[in-house]
XYZ file of N, CA and C in Angstrom:
762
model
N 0.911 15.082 -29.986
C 0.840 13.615 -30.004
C -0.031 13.117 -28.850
N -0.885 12.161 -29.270
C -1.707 11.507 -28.439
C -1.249 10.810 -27.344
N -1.659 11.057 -25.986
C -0.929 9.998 -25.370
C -1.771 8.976 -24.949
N -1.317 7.215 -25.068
C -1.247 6.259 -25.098
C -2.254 6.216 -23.954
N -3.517 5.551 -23.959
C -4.029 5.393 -22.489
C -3.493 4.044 -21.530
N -2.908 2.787 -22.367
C -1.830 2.295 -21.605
C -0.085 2.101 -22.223
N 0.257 1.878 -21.429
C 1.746 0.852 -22.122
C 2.103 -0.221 -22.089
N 2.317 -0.763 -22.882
C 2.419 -2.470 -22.906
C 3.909 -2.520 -22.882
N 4.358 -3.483 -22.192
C 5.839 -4.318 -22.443
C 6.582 -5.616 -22.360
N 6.789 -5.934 -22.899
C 7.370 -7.248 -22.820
C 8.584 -7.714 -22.365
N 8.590 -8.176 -20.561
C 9.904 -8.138 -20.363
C 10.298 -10.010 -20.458
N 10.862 -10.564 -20.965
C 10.829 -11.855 -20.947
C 9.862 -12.827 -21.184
N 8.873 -13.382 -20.550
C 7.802 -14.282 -20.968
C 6.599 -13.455 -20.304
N 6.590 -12.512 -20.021
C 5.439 -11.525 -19.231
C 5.483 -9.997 -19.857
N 4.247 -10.361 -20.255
C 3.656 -8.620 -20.629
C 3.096 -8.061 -19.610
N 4.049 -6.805 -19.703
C 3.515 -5.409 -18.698
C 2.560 -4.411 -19.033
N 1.543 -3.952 -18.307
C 0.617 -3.339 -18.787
C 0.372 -2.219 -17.689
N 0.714 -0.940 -18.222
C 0.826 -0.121 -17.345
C -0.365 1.226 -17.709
N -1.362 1.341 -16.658
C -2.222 2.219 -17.261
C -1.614 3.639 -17.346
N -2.134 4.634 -18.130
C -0.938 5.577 -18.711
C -2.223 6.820 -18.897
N -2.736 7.579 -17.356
C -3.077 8.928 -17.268
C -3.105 9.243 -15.874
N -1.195 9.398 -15.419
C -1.061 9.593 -14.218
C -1.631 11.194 -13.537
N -1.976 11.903 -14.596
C -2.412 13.275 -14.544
C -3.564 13.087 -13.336
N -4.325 11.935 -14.001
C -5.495 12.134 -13.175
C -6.507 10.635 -12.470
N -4.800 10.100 -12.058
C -4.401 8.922 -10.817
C -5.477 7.589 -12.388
N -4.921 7.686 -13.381
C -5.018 6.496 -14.251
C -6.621 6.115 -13.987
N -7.379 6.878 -14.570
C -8.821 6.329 -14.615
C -9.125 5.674 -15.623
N -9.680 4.602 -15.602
C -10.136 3.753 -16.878
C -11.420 4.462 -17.682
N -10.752 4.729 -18.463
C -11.809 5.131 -19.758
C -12.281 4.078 -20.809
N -13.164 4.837 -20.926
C -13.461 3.515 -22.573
C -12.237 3.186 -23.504
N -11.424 4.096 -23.487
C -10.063 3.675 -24.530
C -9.281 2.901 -24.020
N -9.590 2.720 -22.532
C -8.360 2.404 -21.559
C -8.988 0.626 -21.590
N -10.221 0.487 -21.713
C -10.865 -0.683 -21.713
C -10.527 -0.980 -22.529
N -10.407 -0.689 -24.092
C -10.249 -1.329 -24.914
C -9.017 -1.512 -25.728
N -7.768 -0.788 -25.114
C -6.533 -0.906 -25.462
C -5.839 -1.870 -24.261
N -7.025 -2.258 -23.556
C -6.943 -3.599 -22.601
C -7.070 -4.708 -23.425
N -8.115 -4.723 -23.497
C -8.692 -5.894 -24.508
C -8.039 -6.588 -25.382
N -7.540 -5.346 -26.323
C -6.513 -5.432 -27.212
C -5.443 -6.244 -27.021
N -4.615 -6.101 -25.842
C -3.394 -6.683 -25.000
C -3.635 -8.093 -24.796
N -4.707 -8.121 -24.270
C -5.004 -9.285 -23.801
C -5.177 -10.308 -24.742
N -6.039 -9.704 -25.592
C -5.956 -11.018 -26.868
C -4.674 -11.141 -27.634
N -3.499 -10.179 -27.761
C -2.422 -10.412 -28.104
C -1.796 -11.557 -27.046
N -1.933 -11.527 -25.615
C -0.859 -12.389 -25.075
C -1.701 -13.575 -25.117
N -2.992 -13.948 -25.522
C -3.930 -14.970 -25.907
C -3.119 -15.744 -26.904
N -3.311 -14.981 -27.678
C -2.593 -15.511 -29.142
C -1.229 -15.541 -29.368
N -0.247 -15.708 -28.382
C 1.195 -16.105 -27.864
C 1.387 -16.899 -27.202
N 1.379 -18.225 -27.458
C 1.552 -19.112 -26.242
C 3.065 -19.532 -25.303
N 3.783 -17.830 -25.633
C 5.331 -18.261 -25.157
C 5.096 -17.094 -23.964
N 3.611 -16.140 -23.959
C 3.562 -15.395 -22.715
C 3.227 -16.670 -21.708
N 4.006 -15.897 -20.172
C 3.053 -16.997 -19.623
C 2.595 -16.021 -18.131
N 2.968 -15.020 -18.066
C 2.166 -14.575 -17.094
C 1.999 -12.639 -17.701
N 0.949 -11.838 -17.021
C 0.306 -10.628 -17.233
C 0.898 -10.045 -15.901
N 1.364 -8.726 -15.629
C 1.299 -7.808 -14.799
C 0.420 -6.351 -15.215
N -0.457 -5.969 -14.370
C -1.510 -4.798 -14.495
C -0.983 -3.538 -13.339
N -0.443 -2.545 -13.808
C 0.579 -2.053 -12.948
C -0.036 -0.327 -12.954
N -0.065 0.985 -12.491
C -0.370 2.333 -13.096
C 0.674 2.805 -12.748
N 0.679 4.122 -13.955
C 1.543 5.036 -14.068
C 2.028 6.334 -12.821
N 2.861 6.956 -12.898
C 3.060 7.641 -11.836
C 2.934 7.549 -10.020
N 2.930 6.471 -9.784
C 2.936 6.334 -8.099
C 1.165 5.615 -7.747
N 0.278 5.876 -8.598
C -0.597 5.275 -8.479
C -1.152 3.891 -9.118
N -1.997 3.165 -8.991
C -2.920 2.210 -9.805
C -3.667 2.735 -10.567
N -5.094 2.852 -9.660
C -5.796 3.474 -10.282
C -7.038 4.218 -9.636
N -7.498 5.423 -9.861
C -8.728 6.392 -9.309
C -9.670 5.722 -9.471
N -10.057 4.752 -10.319
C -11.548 4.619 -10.520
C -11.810 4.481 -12.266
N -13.536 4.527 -12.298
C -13.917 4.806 -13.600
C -13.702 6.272 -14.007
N -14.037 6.595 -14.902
C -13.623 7.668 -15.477
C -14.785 8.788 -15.533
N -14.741 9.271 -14.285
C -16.495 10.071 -13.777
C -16.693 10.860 -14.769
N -15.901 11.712 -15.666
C -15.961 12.850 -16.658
C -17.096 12.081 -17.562
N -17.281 10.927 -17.931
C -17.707 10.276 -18.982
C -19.165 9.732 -18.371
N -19.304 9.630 -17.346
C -20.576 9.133 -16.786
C -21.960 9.149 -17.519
N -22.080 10.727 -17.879
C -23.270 11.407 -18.164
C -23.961 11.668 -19.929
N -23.361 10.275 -20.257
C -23.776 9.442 -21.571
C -24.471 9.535 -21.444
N -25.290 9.575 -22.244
C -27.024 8.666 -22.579
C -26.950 7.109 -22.274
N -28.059 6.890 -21.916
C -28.891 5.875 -21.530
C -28.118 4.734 -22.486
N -28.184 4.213 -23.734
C -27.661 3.323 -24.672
C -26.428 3.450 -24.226
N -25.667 4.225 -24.629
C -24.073 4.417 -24.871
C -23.490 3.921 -23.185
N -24.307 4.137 -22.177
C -23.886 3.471 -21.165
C -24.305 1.927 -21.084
N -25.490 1.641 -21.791
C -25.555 -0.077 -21.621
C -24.573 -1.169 -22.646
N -24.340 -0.299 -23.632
C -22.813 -0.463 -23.991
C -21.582 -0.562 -23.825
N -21.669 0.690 -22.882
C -19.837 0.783 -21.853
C -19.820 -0.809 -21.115
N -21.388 -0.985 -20.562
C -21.359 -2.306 -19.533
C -20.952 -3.330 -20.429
N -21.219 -3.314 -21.419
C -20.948 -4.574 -22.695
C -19.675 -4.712 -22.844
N -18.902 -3.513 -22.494
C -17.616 -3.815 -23.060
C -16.880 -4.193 -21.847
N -17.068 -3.555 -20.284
C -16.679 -3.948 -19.540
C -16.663 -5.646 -19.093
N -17.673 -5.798 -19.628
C -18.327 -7.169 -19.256
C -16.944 -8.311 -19.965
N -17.008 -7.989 -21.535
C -15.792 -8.425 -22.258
C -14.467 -8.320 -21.712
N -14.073 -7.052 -21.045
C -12.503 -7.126 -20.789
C -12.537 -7.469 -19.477
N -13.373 -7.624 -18.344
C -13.373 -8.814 -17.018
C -13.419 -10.332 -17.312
N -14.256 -10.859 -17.919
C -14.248 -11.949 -18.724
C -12.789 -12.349 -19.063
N -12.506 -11.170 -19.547
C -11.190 -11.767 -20.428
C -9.973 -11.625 -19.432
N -9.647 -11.192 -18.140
C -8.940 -10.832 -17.088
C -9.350 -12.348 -16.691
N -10.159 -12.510 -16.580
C -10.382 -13.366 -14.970
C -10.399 -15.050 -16.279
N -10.332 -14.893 -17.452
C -10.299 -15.666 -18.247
C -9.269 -15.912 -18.649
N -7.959 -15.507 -18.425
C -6.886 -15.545 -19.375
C -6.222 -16.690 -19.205
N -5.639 -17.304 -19.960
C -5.206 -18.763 -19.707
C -3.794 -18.406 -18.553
N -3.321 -17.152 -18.879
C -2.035 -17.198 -17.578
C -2.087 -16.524 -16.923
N -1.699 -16.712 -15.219
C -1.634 -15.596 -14.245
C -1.466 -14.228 -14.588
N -2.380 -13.541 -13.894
C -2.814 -12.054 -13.866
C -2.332 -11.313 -12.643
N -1.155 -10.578 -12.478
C -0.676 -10.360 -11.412
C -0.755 -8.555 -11.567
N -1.738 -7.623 -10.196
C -1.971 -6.324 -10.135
C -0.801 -6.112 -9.259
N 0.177 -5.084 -9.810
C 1.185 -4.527 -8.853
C 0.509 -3.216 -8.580
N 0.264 -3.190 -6.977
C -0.186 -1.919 -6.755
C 0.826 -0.593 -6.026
N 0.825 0.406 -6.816
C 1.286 1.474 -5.691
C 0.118 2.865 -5.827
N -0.219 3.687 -4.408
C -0.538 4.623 -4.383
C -2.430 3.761 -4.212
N -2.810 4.513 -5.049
C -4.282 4.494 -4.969
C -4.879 3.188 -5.688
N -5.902 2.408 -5.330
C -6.617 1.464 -6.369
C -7.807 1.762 -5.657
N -8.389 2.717 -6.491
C -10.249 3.460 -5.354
C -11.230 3.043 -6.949
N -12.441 2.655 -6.307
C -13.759 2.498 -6.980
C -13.422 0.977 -8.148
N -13.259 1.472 -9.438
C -13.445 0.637 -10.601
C -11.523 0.518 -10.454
N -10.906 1.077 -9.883
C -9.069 0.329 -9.896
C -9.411 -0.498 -8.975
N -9.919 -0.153 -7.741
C -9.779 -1.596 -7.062
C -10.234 -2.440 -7.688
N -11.753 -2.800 -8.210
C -12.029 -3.752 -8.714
C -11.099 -4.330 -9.754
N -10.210 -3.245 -10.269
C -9.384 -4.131 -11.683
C -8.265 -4.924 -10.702
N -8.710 -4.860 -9.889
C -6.932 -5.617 -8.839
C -7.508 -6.931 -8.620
N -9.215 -6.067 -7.871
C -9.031 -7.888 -6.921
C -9.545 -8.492 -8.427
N -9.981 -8.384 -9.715
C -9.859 -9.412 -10.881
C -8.764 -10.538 -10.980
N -7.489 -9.866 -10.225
C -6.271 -10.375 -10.607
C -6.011 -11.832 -9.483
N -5.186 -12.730 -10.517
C -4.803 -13.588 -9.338
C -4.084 -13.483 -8.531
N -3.375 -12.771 -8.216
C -2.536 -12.188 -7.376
C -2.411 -10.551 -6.901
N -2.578 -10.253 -6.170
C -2.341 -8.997 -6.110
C -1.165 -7.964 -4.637
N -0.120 -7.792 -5.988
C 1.018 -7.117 -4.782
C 1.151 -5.666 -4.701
N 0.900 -5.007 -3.233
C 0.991 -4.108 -2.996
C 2.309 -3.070 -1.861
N 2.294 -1.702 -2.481
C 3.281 -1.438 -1.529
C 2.708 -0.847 -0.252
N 3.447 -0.731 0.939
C 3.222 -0.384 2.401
C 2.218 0.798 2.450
N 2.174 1.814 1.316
C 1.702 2.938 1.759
C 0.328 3.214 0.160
N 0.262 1.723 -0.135
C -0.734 1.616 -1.042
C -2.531 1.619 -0.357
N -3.432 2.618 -0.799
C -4.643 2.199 -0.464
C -5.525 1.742 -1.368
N -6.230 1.425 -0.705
C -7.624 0.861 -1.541
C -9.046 1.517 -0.853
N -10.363 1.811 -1.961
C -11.285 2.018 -1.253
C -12.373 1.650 -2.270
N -13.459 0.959 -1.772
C -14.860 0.999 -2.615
C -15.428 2.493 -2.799
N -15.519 3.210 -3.502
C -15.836 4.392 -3.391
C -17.334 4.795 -3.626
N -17.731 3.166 -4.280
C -19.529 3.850 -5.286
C -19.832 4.447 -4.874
N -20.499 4.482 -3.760
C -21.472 5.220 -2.907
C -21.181 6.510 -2.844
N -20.082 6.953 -2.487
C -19.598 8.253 -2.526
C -20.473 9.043 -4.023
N -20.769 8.362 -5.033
C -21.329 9.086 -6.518
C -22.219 8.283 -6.596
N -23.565 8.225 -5.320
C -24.572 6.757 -5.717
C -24.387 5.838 -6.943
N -23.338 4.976 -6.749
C -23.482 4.126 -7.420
C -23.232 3.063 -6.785
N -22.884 1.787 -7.385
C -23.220 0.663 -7.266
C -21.438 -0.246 -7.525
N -20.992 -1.252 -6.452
C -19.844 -1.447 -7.320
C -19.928 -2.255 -8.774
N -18.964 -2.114 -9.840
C -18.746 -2.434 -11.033
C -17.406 -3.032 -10.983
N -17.765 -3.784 -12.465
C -16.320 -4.504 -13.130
C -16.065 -5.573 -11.960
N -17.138 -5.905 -11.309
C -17.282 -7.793 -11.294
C -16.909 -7.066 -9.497
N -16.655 -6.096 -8.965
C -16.757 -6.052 -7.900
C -17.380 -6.928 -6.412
N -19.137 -7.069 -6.695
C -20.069 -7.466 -6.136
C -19.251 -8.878 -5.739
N -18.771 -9.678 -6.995
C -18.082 -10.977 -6.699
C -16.981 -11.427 -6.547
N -16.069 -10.363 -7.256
C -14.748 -10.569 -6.790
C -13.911 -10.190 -5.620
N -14.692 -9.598 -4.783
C -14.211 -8.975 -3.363
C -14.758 -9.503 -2.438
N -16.508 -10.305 -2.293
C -16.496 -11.657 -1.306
C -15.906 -12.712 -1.658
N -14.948 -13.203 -2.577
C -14.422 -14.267 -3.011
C -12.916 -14.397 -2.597
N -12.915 -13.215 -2.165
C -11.002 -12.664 -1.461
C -11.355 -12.609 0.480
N -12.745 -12.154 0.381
C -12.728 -11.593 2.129
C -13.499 -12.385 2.731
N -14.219 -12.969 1.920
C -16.158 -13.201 2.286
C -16.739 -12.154 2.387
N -18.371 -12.933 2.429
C -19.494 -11.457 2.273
C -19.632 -10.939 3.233
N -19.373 -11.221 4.461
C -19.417 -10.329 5.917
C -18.785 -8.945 5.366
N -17.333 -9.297 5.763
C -16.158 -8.296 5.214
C -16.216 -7.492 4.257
N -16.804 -7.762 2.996
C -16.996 -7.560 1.907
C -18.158 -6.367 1.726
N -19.001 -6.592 2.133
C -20.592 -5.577 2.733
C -19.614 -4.629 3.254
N -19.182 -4.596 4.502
C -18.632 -3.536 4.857
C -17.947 -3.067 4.380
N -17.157 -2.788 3.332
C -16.054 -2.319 2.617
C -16.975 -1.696 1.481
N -17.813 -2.287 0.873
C -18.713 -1.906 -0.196
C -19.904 -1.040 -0.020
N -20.033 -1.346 1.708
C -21.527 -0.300 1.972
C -21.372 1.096 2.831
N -19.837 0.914 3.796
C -19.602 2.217 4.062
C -18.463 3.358 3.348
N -17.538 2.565 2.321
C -16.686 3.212 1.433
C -15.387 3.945 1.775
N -15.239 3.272 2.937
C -14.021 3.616 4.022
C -12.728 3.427 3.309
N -11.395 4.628 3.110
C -10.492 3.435 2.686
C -9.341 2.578 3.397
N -8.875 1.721 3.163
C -8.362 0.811 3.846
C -6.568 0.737 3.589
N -6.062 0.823 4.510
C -4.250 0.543 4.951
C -4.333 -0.503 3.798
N -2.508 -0.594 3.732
C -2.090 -1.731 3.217
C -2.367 -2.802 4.032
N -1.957 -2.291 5.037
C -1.614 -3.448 6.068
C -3.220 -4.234 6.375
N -4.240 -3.405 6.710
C -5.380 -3.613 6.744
C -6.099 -4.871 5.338
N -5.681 -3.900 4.475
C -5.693 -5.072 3.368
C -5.410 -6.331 3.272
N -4.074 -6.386 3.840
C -3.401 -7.612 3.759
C -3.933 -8.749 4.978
N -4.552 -7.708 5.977
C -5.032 -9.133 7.081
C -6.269 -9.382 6.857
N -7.258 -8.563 5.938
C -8.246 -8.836 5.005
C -8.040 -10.193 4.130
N -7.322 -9.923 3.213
C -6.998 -10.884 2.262
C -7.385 -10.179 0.885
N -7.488 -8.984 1.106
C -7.487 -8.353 -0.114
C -6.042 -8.654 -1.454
N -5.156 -8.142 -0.517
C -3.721 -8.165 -1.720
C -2.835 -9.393 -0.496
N -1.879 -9.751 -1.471
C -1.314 -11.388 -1.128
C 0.069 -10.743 -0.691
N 0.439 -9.530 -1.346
C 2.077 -9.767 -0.531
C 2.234 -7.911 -0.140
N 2.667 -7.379 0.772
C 2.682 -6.401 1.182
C 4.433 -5.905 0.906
N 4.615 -5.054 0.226
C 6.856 -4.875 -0.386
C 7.279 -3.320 -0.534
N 7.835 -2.907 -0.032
C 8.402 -1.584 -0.149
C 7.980 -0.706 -0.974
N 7.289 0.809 -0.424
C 7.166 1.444 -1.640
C 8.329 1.606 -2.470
N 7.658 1.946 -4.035
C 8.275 1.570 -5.265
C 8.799 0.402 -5.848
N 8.503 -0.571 -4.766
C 8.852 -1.807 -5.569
C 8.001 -3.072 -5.953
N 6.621 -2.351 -5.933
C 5.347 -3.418 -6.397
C 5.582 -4.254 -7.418
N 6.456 -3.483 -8.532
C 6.607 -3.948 -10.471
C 7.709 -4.803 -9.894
N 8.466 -4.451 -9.317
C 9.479 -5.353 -9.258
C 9.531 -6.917 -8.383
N 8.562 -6.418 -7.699
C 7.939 -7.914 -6.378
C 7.546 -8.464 -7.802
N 6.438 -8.455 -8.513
C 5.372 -8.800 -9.458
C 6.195 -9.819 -10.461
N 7.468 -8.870 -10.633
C 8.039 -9.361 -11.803
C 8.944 -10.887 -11.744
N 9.461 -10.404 -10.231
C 9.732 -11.678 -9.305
C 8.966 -13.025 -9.304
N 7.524 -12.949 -9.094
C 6.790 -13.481 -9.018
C 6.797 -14.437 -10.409
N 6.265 -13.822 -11.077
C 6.613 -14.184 -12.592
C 7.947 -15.344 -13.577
N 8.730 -14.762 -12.443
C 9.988 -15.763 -12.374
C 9.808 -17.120 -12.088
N 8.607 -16.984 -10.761
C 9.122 -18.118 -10.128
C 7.730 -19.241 -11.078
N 6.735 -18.303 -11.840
C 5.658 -18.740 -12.877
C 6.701 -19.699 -13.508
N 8.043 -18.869 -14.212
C 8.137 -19.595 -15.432
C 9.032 -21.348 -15.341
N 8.911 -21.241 -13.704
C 9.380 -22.433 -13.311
C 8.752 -23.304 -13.352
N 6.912 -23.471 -13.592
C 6.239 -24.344 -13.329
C 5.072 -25.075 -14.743
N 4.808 -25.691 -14.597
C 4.117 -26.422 -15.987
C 3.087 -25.641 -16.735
N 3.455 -25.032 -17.790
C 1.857 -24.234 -18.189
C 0.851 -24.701 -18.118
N 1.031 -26.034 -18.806
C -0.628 -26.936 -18.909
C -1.583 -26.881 -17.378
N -0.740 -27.193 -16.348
C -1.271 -27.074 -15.095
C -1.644 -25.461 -14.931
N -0.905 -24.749 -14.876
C -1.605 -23.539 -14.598
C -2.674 -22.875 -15.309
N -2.411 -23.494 -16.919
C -3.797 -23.413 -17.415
C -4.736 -24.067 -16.812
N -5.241 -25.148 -16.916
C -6.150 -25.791 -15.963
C -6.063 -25.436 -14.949
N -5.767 -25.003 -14.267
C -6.397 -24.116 -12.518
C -6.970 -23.065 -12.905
N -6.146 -22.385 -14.072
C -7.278 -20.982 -14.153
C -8.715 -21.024 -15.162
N -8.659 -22.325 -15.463
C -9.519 -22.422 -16.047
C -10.967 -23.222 -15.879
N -10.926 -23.496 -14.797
C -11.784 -23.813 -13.379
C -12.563 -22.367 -13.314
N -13.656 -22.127 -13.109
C -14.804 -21.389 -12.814
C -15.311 -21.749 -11.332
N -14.896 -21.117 -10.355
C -15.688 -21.350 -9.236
C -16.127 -20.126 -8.328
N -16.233 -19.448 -9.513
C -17.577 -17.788 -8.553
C -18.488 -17.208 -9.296
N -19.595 -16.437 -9.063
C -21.041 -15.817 -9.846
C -20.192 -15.005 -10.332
N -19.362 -14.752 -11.190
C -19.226 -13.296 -11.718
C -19.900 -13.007 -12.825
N -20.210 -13.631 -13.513
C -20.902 -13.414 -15.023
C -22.382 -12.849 -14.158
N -23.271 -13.065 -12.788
C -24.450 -13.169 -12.475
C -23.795 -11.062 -12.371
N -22.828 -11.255 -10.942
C -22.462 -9.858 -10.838
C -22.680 -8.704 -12.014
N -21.611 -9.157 -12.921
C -22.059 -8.240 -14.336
C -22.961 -8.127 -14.792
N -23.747 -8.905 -15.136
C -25.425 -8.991 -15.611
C -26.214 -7.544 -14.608
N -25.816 -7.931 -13.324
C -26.593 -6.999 -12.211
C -26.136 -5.762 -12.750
N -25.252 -5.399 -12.306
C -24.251 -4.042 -12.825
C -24.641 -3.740 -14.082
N -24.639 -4.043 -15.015
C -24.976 -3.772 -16.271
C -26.626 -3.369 -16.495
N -27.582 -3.880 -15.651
C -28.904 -3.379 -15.658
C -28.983 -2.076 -14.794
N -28.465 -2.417 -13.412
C -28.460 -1.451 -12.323
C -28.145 -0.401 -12.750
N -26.385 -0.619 -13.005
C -25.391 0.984 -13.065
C -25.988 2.316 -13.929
N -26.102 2.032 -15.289
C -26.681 2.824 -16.083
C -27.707 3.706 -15.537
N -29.153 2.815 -15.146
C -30.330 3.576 -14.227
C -29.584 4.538 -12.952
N -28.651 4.072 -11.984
C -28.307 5.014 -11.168
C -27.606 5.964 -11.415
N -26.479 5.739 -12.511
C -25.722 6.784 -13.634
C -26.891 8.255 -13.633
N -28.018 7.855 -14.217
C -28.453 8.597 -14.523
C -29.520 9.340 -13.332
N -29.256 8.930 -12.333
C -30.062 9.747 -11.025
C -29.689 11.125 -10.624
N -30.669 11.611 -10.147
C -30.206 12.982 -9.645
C -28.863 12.719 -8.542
N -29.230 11.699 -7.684
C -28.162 12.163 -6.441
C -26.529 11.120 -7.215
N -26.621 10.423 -8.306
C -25.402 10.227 -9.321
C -24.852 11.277 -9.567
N -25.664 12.192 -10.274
C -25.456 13.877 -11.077
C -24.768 14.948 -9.839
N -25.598 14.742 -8.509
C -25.010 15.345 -7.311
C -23.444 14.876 -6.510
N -23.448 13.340 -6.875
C -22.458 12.671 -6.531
C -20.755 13.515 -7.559
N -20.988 13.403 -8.492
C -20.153 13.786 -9.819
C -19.894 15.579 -9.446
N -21.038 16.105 -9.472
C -20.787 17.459 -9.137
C -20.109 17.576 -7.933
N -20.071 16.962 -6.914
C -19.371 16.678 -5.709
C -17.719 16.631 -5.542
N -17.666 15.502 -6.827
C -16.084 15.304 -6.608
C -15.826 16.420 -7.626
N -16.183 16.826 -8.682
C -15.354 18.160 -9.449
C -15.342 19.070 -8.424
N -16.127 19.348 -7.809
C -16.502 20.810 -6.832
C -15.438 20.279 -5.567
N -15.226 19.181 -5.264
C -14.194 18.869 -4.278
C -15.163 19.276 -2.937
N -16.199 19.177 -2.633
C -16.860 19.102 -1.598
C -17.992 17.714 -1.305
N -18.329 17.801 -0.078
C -19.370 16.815 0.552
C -20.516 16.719 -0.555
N -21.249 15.673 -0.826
C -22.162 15.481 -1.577
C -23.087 15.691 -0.772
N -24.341 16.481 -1.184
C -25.751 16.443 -0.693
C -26.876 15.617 -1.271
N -26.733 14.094 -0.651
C -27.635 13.693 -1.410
C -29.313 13.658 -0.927
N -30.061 13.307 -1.152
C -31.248 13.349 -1.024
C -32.240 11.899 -1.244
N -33.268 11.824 -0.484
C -33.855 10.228 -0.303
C -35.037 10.249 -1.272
N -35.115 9.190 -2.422
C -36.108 9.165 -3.522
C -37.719 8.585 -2.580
């Protein structure tokens, strides 16, 4: 039997969405994108949801994109960007709060699925790291804009250009994640949270989230031309061979 690349649940007026390949710290794959998607337009088309939690399986968030898959062809990756493009859109679009409960890891393309979120709660011994660079790449999934929009671009450069990863705690005086809560109890802070959602007027919280006030559509556009071309570079190919081989990358200057 196949297993599920997420799990959805419905605990009260909030669907849970838990990414589901703790084997190998929940990397978003193309299935994982689009059994997103999926979710999302279901709690679209429910107007008795009123808030989202984005949570991963086994102690983590999430590793990243899904490096195994990188080394597509040229098309099939300006495609992946197409679809990514759709399920950020639709995150940072959703008519109700989007709340990332983090534990363990949110590195490369997981972080970016966090800071998407309007909220984001993490536990004490949760990290985060921009990783691109580590596999010359570039950040993705609205990165570029959704992480000076939490830190500013000072802060933001540095986190994105040296690939360091960062404490909870560090996070939190960043302004990366909003509430810092005991390991193992991220889902349960989140769910809390959610509670105190269903106390307040939908119509209003629709209209706040439905206010546009950052470049992200410009971000994706970039990413979507960029990523693919560096995907396909030698020191990308060296980057990838790097993390399977579990050693230092040797990259080299074009």
């Amino acid at each position: 039997m196949t297993t599920p690349p997420i799990i959805k649940e419905r605990i009260g007026h909030t669907m849970v969405v838990t990414l589901n390949d703790p084997d190998r710290l929940n990397p978003i794959s193309a299935s994982t994108r689009e059994a997103l998607s999926e979710v999302l337009v279901e709690v679209e088309a429910d107007p008795s949801f009123r808030a989202i939690i984005l949570t991963g399986a086994g102690g983590n968030f999430s590793s990243g994109g899904d490096i195994s898959a990188m080394d597509a062809p040229m098309r099939l990756k300006r495609i992946n960007f197409e679809h990514v493009k759709r399920m950020v859109n639709q995150i940072t679009g959703a008519s109700v709060p989007v709340i990332a409960a983090v534990e363990g890891w949110a590195a490369g393309a997981g972080l970016a699925l966090a800071m998407l979120c309007d909220t984001v709660v993490a536990s004490e011994s949760a990290r985060f790291m921009s990783a691109f660079p580590k596999i010359g790449l570039i950040p993705d999934y609205g990165l570029l804009a959704s992480l000076p929009a939490r830190v500013g671009q000072a802060r933001a450069r540095q986190i994105m250009l040296y690939a360091n990863p960062l404490t909870a705690d560090t996070a939190l005086s960043y302004g990366m994640i909003d509430e810092m809560v005991e390991d193992g109890t991220a889902l349960k802070a989140a769910l809390e949270l959610t509670e105190h959602l269903n106390t307040l007027a939908p119509e209003a919280l629709r209209a706040i989230k439905a206010f546009d006030s950052g470049r992200l559509d410009h971000a994706l556009d970039y990413e979507r031309n960029v990523q693919p071309q560096l995907m396909a570079s030698d020191n990308a190919k060296e980057g990838r061979a790097a993390f399977f081989e579990k050693r230092a990358s040797n990259f080299t200057a074009s």
